[in-house]
CSV table of C-alpha atoms in Angstrom, one decimal:
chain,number,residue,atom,x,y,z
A,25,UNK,CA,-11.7,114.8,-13.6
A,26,UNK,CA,-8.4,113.6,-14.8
A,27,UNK,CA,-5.5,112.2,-11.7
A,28,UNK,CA,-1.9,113.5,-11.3
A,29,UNK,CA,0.4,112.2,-9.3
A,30,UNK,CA,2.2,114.8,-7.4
A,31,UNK,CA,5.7,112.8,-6.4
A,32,UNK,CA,7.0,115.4,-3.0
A,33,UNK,CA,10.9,113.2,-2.2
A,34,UNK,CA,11.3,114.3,1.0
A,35,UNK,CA,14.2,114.1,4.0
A,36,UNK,CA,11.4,113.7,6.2
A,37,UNK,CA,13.4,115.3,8.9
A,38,UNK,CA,11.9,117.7,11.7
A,39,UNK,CA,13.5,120.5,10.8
A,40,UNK,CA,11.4,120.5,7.3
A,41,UNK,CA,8.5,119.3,9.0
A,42,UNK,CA,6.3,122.7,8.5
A,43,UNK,CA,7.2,123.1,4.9
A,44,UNK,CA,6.4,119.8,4.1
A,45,UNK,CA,3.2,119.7,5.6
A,46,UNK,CA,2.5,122.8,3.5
A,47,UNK,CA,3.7,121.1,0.2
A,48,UNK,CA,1.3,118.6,1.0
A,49,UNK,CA,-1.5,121.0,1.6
A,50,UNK,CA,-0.9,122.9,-1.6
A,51,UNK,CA,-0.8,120.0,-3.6
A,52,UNK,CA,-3.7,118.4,-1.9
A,53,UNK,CA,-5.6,121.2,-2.3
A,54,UNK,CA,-5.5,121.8,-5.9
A,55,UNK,CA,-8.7,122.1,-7.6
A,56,UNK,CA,-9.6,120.7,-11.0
A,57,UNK,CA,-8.0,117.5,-10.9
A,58,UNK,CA,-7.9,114.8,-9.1
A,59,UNK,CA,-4.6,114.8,-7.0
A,60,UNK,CA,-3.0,111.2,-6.2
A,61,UNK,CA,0.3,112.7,-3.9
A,62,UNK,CA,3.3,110.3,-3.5
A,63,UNK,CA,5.5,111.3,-0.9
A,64,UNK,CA,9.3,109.7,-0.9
A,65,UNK,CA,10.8,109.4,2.4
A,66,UNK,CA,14.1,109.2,1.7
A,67,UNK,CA,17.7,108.3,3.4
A,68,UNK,CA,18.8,107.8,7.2
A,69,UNK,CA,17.4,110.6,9.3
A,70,UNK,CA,13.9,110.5,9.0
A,71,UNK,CA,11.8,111.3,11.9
A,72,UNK,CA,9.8,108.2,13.1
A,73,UNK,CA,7.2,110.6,14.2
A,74,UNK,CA,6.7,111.9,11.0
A,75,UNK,CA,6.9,108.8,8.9
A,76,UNK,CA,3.9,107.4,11.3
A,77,UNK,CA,2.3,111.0,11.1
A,78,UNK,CA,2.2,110.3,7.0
A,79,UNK,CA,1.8,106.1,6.8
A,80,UNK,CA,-1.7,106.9,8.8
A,81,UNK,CA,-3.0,109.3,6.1
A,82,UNK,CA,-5.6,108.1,3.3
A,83,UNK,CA,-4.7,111.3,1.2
A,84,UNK,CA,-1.3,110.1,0.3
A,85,UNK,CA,0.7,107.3,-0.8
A,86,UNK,CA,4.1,107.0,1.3
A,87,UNK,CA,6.9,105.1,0.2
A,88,UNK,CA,9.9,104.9,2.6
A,89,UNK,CA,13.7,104.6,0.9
A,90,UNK,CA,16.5,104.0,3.3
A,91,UNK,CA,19.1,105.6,0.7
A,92,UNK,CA,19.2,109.0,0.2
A,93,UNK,CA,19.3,110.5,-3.5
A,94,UNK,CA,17.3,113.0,-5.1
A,95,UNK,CA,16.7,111.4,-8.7
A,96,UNK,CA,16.9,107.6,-7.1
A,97,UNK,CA,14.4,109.2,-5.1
A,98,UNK,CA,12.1,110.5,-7.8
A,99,UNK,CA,12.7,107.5,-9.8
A,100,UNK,CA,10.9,105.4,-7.2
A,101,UNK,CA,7.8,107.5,-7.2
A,102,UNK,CA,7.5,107.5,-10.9
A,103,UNK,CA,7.3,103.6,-10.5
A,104,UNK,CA,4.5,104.3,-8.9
A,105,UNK,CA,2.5,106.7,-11.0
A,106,UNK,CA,-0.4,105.1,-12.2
A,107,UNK,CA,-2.3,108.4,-13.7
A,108,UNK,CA,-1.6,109.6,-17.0
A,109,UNK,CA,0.2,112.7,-16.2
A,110,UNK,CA,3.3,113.9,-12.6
A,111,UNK,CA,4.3,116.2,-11.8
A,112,UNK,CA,7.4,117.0,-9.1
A,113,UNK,CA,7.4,119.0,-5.7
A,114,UNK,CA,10.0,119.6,-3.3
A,115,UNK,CA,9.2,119.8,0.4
A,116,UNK,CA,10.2,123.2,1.2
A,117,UNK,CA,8.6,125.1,-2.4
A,118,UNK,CA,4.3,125.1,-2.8
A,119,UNK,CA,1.9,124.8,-5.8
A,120,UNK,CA,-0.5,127.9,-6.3
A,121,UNK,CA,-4.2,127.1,-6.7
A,122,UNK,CA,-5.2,125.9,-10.4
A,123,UNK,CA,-1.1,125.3,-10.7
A,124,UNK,CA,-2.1,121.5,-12.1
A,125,UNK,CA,-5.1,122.3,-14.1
A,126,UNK,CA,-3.3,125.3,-15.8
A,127,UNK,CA,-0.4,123.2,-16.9
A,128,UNK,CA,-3.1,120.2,-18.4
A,129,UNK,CA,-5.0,122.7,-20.0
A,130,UNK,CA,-2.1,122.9,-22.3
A,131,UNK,CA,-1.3,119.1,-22.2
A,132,UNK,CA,-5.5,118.8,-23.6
A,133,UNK,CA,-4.8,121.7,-26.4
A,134,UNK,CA,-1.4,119.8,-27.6
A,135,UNK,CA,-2.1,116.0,-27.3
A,136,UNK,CA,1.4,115.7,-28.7
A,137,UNK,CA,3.4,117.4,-25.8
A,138,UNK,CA,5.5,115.4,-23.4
A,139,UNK,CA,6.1,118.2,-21.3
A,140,UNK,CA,4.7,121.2,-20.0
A,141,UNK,CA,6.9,124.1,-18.2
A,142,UNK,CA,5.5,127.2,-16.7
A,143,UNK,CA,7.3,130.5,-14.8
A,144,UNK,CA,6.6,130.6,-11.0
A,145,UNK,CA,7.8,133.2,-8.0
A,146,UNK,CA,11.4,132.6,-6.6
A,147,UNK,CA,11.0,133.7,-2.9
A,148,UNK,CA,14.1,134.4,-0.4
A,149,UNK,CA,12.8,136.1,2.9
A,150,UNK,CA,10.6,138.8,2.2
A,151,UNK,CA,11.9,138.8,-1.4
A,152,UNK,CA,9.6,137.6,-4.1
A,153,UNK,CA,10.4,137.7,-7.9
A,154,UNK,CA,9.2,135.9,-11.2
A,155,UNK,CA,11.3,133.1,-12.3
A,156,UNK,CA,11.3,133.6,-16.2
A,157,UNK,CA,9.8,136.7,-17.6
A,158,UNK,CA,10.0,136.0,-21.1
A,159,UNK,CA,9.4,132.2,-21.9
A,160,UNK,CA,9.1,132.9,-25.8
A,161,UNK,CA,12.9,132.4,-26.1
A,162,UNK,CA,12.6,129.3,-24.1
A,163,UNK,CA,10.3,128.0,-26.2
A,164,UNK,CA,12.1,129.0,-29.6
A,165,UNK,CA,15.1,126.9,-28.8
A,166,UNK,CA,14.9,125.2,-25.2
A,167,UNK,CA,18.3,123.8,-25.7
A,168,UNK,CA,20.2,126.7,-26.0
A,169,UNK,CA,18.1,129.4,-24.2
A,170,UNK,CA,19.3,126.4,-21.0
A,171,UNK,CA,22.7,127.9,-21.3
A,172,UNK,CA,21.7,131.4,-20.0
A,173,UNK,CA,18.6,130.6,-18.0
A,174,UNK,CA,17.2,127.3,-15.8
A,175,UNK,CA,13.6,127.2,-16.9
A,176,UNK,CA,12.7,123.8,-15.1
A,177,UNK,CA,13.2,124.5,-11.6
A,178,UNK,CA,11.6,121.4,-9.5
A,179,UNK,CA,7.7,122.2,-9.3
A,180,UNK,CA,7.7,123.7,-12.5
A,181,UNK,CA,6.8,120.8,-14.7
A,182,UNK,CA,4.0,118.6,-15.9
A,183,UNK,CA,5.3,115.5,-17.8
A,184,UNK,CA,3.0,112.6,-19.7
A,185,UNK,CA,3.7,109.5,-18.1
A,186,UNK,CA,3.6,107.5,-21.1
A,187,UNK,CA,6.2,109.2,-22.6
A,188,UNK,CA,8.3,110.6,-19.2
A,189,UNK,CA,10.1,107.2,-18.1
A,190,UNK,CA,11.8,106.4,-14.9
A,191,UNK,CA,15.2,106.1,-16.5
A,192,UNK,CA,15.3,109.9,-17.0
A,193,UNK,CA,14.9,110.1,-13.3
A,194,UNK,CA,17.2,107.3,-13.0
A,195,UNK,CA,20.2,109.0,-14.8
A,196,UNK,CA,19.9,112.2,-12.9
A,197,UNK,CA,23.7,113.0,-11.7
A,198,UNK,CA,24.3,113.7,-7.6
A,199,UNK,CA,24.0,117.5,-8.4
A,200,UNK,CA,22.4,119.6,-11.1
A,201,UNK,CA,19.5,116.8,-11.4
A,202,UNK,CA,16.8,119.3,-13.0
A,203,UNK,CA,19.1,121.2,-15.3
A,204,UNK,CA,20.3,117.3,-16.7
A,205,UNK,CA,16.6,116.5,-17.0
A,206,UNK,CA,16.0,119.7,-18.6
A,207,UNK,CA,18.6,119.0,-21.5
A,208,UNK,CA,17.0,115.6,-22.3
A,209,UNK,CA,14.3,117.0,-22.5
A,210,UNK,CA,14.8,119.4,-24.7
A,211,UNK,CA,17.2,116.8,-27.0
A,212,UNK,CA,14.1,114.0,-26.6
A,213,UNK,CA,10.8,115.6,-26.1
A,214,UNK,CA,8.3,118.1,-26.8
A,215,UNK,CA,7.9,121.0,-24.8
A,216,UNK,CA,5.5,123.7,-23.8
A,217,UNK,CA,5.8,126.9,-22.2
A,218,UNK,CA,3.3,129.0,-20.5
A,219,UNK,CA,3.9,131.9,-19.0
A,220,UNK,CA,1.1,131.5,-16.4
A,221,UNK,CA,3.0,131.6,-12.7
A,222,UNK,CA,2.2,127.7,-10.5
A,223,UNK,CA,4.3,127.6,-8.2
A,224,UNK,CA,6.1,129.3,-5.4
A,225,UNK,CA,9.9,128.1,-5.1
A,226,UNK,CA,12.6,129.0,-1.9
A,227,UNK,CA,15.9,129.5,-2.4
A,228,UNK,CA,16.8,130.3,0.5
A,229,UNK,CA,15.6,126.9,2.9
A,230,UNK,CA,18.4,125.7,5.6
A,231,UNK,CA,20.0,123.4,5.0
A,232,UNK,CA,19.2,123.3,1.0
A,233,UNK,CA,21.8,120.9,-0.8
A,234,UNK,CA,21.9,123.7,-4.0
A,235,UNK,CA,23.4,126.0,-1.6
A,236,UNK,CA,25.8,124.0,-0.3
A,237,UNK,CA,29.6,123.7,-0.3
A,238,UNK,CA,29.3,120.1,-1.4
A,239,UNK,CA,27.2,121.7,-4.2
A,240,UNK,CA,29.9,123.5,-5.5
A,241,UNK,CA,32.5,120.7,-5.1
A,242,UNK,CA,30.8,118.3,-7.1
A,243,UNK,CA,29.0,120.9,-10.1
A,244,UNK,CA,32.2,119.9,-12.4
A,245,UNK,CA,31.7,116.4,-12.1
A,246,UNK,CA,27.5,117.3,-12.8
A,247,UNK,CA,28.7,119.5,-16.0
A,248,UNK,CA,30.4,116.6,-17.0
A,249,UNK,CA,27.6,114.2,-16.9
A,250,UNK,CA,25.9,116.9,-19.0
A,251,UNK,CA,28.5,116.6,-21.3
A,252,UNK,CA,27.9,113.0,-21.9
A,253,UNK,CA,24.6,113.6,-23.6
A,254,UNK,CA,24.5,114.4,-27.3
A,255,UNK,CA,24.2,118.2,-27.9
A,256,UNK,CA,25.5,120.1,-30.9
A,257,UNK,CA,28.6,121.7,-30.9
A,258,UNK,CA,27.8,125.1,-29.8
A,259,UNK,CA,26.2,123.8,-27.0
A,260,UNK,CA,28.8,121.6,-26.0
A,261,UNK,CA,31.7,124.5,-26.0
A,262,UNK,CA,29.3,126.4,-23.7
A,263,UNK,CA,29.0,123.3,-21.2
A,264,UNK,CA,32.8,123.0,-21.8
A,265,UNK,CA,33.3,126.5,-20.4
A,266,UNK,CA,30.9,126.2,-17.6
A,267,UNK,CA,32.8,123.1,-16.6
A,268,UNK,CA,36.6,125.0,-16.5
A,269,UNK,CA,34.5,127.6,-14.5
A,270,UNK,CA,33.1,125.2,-11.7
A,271,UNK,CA,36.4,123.3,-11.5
A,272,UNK,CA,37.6,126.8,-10.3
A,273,UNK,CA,34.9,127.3,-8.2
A,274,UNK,CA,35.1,124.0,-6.7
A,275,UNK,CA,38.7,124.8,-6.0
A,276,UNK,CA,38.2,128.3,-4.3
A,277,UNK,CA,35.4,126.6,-2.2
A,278,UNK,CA,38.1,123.7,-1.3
A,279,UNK,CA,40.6,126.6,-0.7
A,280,UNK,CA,38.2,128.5,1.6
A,281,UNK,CA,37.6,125.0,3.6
A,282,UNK,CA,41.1,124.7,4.0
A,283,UNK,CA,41.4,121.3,2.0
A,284,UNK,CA,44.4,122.2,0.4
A,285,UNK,CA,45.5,119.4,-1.3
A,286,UNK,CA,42.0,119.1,-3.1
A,287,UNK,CA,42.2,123.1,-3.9
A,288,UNK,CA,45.6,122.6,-5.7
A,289,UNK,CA,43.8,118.9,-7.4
A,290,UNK,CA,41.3,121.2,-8.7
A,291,UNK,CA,43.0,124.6,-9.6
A,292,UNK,CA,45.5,121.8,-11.8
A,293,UNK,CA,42.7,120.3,-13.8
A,294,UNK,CA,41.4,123.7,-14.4
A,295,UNK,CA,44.5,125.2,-16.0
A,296,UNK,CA,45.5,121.8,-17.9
A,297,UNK,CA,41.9,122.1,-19.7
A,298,UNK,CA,42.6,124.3,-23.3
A,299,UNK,CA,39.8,126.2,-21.6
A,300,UNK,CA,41.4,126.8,-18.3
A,301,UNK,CA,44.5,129.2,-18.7
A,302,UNK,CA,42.8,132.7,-18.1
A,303,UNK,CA,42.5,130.9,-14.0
A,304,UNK,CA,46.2,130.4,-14.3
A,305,UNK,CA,46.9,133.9,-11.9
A,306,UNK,CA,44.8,132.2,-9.0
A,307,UNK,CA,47.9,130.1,-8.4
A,308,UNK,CA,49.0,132.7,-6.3
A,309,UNK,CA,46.3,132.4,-3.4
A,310,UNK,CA,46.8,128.5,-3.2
A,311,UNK,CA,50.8,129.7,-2.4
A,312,UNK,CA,50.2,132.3,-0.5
């Protein structure tokens, strides 16, 4: 029976304290594999009680980081991987049942993929709907089908460990970390897709950095990271337009905070880009 790692970064705070224990039970729990689950405390707030609750376990590995930092955070637990294939899982999404040994069934057909990506449920209160409903696209040209649709939300993947290294962790920017891991991935690696739903993913948890105002604030500076990486031209005049578009989201969100001086910063970087003059009108609001 072959081991994953299952590498669960984690807040460890008490407020997250239910849906991490049910991360942990999903992951724990899946059947056909041999599950080896690393959990990553990470930054200043975690709960003592919980941190003892998980260093007295035998069916996890804890390893405690005192900064906080999603891909510093994953990074660390990929140091730790021992098995031949990890996967990722935040604390507040699951892992259906067979969710591991569905996505290395695929790894054991094509010895020569790096990476395997499959659809899952999206769930926000009684909501509940499929992430990806045609993957073929994604799989025809994962770069560009990125531009339109996310296809590795965290959970989704299974990654080889001999050929998944810690620096792509490493390099993930402060925001945006899986869509940046998704473009190397697509620039670097083989992929496959299967259309078989693993995994159950919330979008709307409290306290969730990707629905944040400090989320918005800091996307341009993500895009630009993006940016940095070697696409092709088409793809790098799409990023460019998603980056004029979060500079002037990240300036309506600074507007709406009442930070004016960082709305104005913003709203001028957006209309000095070649790409930024159809935003020009908004001047208005930051006058009025």
């Amino acid at each position: 029976m072959s081991a994953i790692s299952v590498i669960i970064p984690t807040a460890a705070t008490r407020d997250r304290a239910g849906s991490l224990g049910r991360a942990l039970d999903s992951a724990l729990g899946q059947e056909g594999v041999r599950p080896d689950v690393i959990v990553v405390a990470n930054g200043p707030n975690c709960d003592p009680d919980i941190l003892a609750a998980l260093a007295r376990r035998r069916d996890v590995r804890l390893i405690r980081r005192h900064e906080a930092g999603l891909g510093a955070s994953i990074s660390t637990g990929r140091d730790h991987v021992n098995a031949p294939f990890f996967a990722e899982l935040d604390d507040d999404d699951a892992l259906l049942p067979g969710a591991l040994a569905t996505r290395l069934a695929r790894m054991r057909v094509e010895p020569t993929v790096d990476a395997v990506v499959t659809t899952g449920f999206l769930r926000a209160g009684d909501r509940q709907s499929l992430n990806l409903a045609d993957l073929a696209r994604c799989a025809a040209d994962p770069l560009r089908s990125l531009m339109d649709s996310m296809w590795l939300p965290p959970c989704a993947g299974l990654f080889r460990t001999a050929t998944i290294p810690t620096e792509y962790f490493r390099a993930m920017p402060a925001y945006l970390e899986w869509t940046y891991l998704a473009m190397v991935l697509a620039l670097e690696r083989r992929i496959a897709f299967v259309p078989t739903p693993t995994f159950v993913y919330n979008e709307d948890t409290p306290g969730s950095l990707s629905k944040s105002r400090e989320y918005v604030l800091h996307q341009p500076d993500a895009i630009k990271a993006l940016l940095r990486l070697p696409v092709p031209p088409d793809v790098r005049r799409r990023l460019r337009q998603k980056y004029v578009a979060a500079l002037h989201g990240a300036s309506v969100t600074g507007l709406s905070l009442g930070r004016m001086s960082l709305a104005w910063r913003l709203h001028l970087r957006t209309v000095l880009h070649p790409r930024g003059w159809r935003y020009l009108s908004y001047t208005r609001h930051l006058f009025a």
